[in-house]
Amino acid sequence: MIESTSPSPRWSETWLNRLLEVAPLSDAAQDAVRRAPQLFRQFSAREHVVRDGVRDPGMRVMLSGLACRYKHLPDGRRQITAFIIPGDVCDFGFISDSPVSQDIISLAPSTIGIVDLDRLATIVELYPEIMTAILRCAAIEQSATQELLVSLGGRNALHRVGHLLCEMHHRLDRAGLVRAGGVFELPLTQSEMGEALGLSTVHVNRTIQMLRRLGLAIWRDRIVTLPDPESLARLCAFDPSYLKAQRD
Amino acid sequence: MIESTSPSPRWSETWLNRLLEVAPLSDAAQDAVRRAPQLFRQFSAREHVVRDGVRDPGMRVMLSGLACRYKHLPDGRRQITAFIIPGDVCDFGFISDSPVSQDIISLAPSTIGIVDLDRLATIVELYPEIMTAILRCAAIEQSATQELLVSLGGRNALHRVGHLLCEMHHRLDRAGLVRAGGVFELPLTQSEMGEALGLSTVHVNRTIQMLRRLGLAIWRDRIVTLPDPESLARLCAFDPSYLKAQRD
DNA sequence: CGCGGAAATTCACATATGTTATATGTTTGC
DNA sequence: GCAAACATATAACATATGTGAATTTCCGCG
């Protein structure tokens, strides 16, 4: 892990854009958001970003890369509870000062911005709209967790995998990380996807090949291609509204 | 549904006790909490408490009875995402002003207290400790959702059912709703339990009888008896720490 | 450039859980 | 107080998914 205090200009926009998606911010507030993170940590793939129990305070914002949150099962397996993409807040425990009892691990080389909590308090007092935006992000995350619950409880393997691909496509697209033709990077192992979806590695593999044979998804070398996202969404009953801040 | 403005004195204590579990409150704040709900709705079993999309503003607090939150599956099935017991806030959408896209339905005759949002804002401004407590409750709920996710993703039927029984036992106990000998009311249908755990009704039934044969749980006529909660907890790797506000 | 280890793939087989059906209580509404 | 609707229980059978192992492909690294 490498630490630095000099941001790349792209990073500050990543988080700002996310907040602007869920709430309008005045120019002054936008500037405050840009300058909020003062510490940056770079992780290589499969490094712990947060280790259970160990909490150094601060709000952590994903700025580049990919990570996931997970819980341990008694027999050593893991259940991944969320994938964290650029723009996401890593965990919202700071809101209620309750540390999350979960590990966060990077899946690809990643950058995380850290906002000191006192600094955040000051900013938020000055621009309460920022707090509103953050709370909306928290609500969306809760909503995504519940949708994953629906997948595990009510969808078969094909729909689970397809639905997750739709979700990643949708989220990465909004973050500007999908290239033309529905092509995006998903630096995930099939085994890791299984850990999120409650499926064995072997069955994830079978399912992916089924999707490939259906012409709905191609996944090779960490690159996913969705030639026809609408069809896939229809097949899996993917409705992205759960990822939006649903105001009036 | 019957509406009234005259509370039973027990009701106000239910919610107050919950908040006191997660954060200390001054006497004045406690009094404010007691007087916060001004409208009370009584539902009979299987009535909609909140219907998707329909949102009349206000924070809803469960004061007696049992309810659940659920999402619809495309084929008409439902995925229950949470059980709501006395003391629980029905949904935390009001925090970020994003209405939850879920239905809430009563499973037994229930009372719900409604706190007007303007009134809540006033109270919370006067006693910020109350907002802290509410946010901690929200964090606990998120944590419970994730634990259910772990169940669906990583536990077999026996452990899923056992774990849920442990959780309900634990939560109801803290609400003072467990009688001596580990006896408590669980006015749930086996089919409804299946809708929460991603199991068919038939298999829930099989599993319950297995638990009965093991002498770990008896469930008859909406009454659950856990003769040896510790053994059951051990079997299912139930660790209640995820239900606590984990401050230092 | 080639080596070593990790992913991906494939196969045969095991099994937990789903499905359909029927019988038997048990509420509930009229 | 009856009848309809619902909840539980049980059985036989179907199947989606898991397991263990072997093979191949890929990728980072020296």
Coordinates of C-alpha atoms in Angstrom, one line a residue, chain B residues 5-204:
Chain B
T5 CA -54.3 9.6 18.7
S6 CA -54.4 8.2 22.2
P7 CA -51.4 6.0 22.9
S8 CA -51.3 3.1 25.3
P9 CA -48.6 3.9 27.8
R10 CA -46.7 0.7 27.0
W11 CA -46.2 1.8 23.4
S12 CA -44.1 4.8 24.2
E13 CA -41.7 2.7 26.3
T14 CA -41.2 0.2 23.5
W15 CA -39.5 2.6 21.2
L16 CA -37.7 4.4 24.0
N17 CA -36.2 1.2 25.3
R18 CA -34.9 0.4 21.9
L19 CA -33.2 3.7 21.5
L20 CA -31.7 3.4 25.0
E21 CA -30.1 0.2 24.0
V22 CA -28.0 1.9 21.3
A23 CA -27.3 5.3 22.9
P24 CA -27.7 7.1 26.2
L25 CA -30.3 9.8 26.3
S26 CA -30.9 12.6 28.8
D27 CA -34.1 12.6 30.8
A28 CA -35.4 15.5 28.6
A29 CA -34.6 13.6 25.4
Q30 CA -36.3 10.5 26.8
D31 CA -39.4 12.5 27.3
A32 CA -39.3 13.9 23.9
V33 CA -39.0 10.3 22.5
R34 CA -42.0 9.2 24.5
R35 CA -44.1 12.1 23.1
A36 CA -42.8 11.9 19.5
P37 CA -45.4 9.6 17.9
Q38 CA -48.8 11.4 17.8
L39 CA -50.7 9.1 15.6
F40 CA -51.3 5.4 16.0
R41 CA -52.5 2.9 13.5
Q42 CA -53.7 -0.6 14.3
F43 CA -53.6 -3.2 11.7
S44 CA -55.0 -6.7 11.7
A45 CA -52.9 -9.6 10.4
R46 CA -51.8 -9.4 6.7
E47 CA -52.7 -5.8 6.1
H48 CA -50.5 -3.5 4.1
V49 CA -48.7 -1.1 6.3
V50 CA -46.8 0.5 3.5
R51 CA -47.5 -0.1 -0.1
D52 CA -44.7 0.3 -2.7
G53 CA -44.6 3.8 -4.1
V54 CA -47.4 5.1 -1.9
R55 CA -45.6 7.2 0.5
D56 CA -47.2 9.4 3.1
P57 CA -44.4 11.0 4.9
G58 CA -43.5 10.2 8.4
M59 CA -41.3 7.9 10.4
R60 CA -43.2 4.7 11.2
V61 CA -42.2 2.8 14.4
M62 CA -43.5 -0.7 15.2
L63 CA -45.0 -0.7 18.7
S64 CA -46.6 -4.1 18.9
G65 CA -47.1 -7.1 16.7
L66 CA -45.0 -8.4 13.8
A67 CA -44.5 -7.3 10.2
C68 CA -42.2 -7.9 7.3
R69 CA -40.7 -6.0 4.5
Y70 CA -40.5 -7.7 1.1
K71 CA -39.8 -7.2 -2.6
H72 CA -41.7 -8.7 -5.5
L73 CA -40.1 -11.3 -7.8
P74 CA -41.1 -11.2 -11.5
D75 CA -43.0 -14.4 -11.3
G76 CA -45.2 -13.3 -8.4
R77 CA -43.2 -14.8 -5.6
R78 CA -42.0 -12.5 -2.8
Q79 CA -38.6 -12.2 -1.1
I80 CA -38.9 -11.1 2.5
T81 CA -36.0 -8.9 3.3
A82 CA -36.7 -8.2 7.0
F83 CA -38.9 -9.0 9.9
I84 CA -40.0 -6.0 11.9
I85 CA -40.6 -6.5 15.6
P86 CA -41.8 -4.0 18.3
G87 CA -39.3 -1.2 18.7
D88 CA -38.1 -1.4 15.1
V89 CA -38.4 1.5 12.7
C90 CA -40.4 0.2 9.8
D91 CA -38.2 1.8 7.1
F92 CA -35.4 4.3 7.2
G93 CA -36.2 5.9 3.8
F94 CA -37.1 9.1 5.5
I95 CA -33.5 9.7 6.5
S96 CA -32.5 10.5 3.0
D97 CA -35.9 11.3 1.7
S98 CA -35.8 8.3 -0.6
P99 CA -38.9 6.2 -0.3
V100 CA -38.2 2.6 0.0
S101 CA -39.4 0.6 -2.9
Q102 CA -40.8 -2.2 -0.8
D103 CA -44.1 -3.2 0.7
I104 CA -44.5 -3.8 4.4
I105 CA -47.2 -6.1 5.5
S106 CA -48.4 -7.0 9.0
L107 CA -48.1 -10.7 10.0
A108 CA -50.0 -10.4 13.2
P109 CA -52.3 -7.7 14.6
S110 CA -49.9 -4.7 15.0
T111 CA -49.7 -1.2 16.1
I112 CA -47.6 1.4 14.4
G113 CA -46.7 4.8 15.7
I114 CA -46.2 7.6 13.3
V115 CA -43.9 10.5 13.9
D116 CA -44.4 13.6 11.7
L117 CA -41.2 14.5 10.0
D118 CA -41.3 18.2 10.8
R119 CA -41.9 17.3 14.4
L120 CA -39.0 14.8 14.3
A121 CA -36.7 17.5 12.8
T122 CA -37.6 19.8 15.7
I123 CA -37.0 17.1 18.3
V124 CA -33.7 16.0 16.7
E125 CA -32.4 19.6 16.5
L126 CA -33.1 19.9 20.2
Y127 CA -31.6 16.5 21.1
P128 CA -29.1 15.4 18.5
E129 CA -28.4 12.3 20.6
I130 CA -31.8 11.0 19.4
M131 CA -30.7 11.2 15.8
T132 CA -27.5 9.4 16.6
A133 CA -29.6 6.6 18.2
I134 CA -31.8 6.4 15.1
L135 CA -28.8 6.2 12.8
R136 CA -27.4 3.4 14.9
C137 CA -30.7 1.5 14.5
A138 CA -30.4 2.0 10.8
A139 CA -26.9 0.6 10.9
I140 CA -28.1 -2.4 12.8
E141 CA -30.8 -3.0 10.3
Q142 CA -28.3 -2.9 7.4
S143 CA -26.2 -5.4 9.4
A144 CA -29.1 -7.7 9.8
T145 CA -29.9 -7.6 6.1
Q146 CA -26.3 -8.6 5.4
E147 CA -26.5 -11.5 7.8
L148 CA -29.6 -12.7 6.0
L149 CA -27.5 -12.5 2.8
V150 CA -24.9 -14.7 4.4
S151 CA -27.6 -17.2 5.3
L152 CA -28.9 -17.4 1.7
G153 CA -25.5 -17.4 0.2
G154 CA -23.7 -19.7 2.5
R155 CA -25.8 -21.7 4.8
N156 CA -27.9 -24.9 4.2
A157 CA -31.5 -25.2 5.1
L158 CA -31.0 -26.4 8.6
H159 CA -28.7 -23.6 9.5
R160 CA -30.8 -21.0 7.8
V161 CA -33.9 -21.9 9.8
G162 CA -32.0 -22.3 13.0
H163 CA -30.1 -19.1 12.5
L164 CA -33.4 -17.2 11.9
L165 CA -34.9 -18.7 15.0
C166 CA -31.9 -17.7 17.0
E167 CA -32.1 -14.2 15.7
M168 CA -35.8 -13.8 16.5
H169 CA -35.2 -15.3 19.9
H170 CA -32.5 -12.8 20.6
R171 CA -34.3 -9.8 19.3
L172 CA -37.6 -10.6 20.9
D173 CA -35.8 -11.3 24.2
R174 CA -34.3 -7.9 24.2
A175 CA -37.7 -6.5 23.6
G176 CA -39.0 -8.4 26.6
L177 CA -41.1 -10.7 24.5
V178 CA -39.6 -14.1 25.4
R179 CA -41.2 -16.1 28.3
A180 CA -39.3 -18.4 30.6
G181 CA -37.9 -21.6 28.9
G182 CA -37.2 -19.9 25.6
V183 CA -40.8 -19.7 24.6
F184 CA -42.0 -16.9 22.3
E185 CA -44.7 -16.2 19.8
L186 CA -43.8 -16.3 16.1
P187 CA -47.0 -15.7 14.2
L188 CA -45.4 -16.8 10.9
T189 CA -46.5 -19.2 8.3
Q190 CA -43.9 -21.8 7.3
S191 CA -44.4 -20.6 3.8
E192 CA -43.6 -17.0 4.9
M193 CA -40.4 -18.3 6.6
G194 CA -39.6 -19.9 3.3
E195 CA -40.1 -16.6 1.5
A196 CA -37.5 -15.1 3.8
L197 CA -35.0 -17.9 3.6
G198 CA -35.2 -18.8 -0.1
L199 CA -36.7 -22.2 0.7
S200 CA -39.8 -24.0 -0.4
T201 CA -42.6 -24.5 2.1
V202 CA -42.1 -28.2 2.0
H203 CA -38.5 -28.0 2.8
V204 CA -39.0 -25.5 5.6

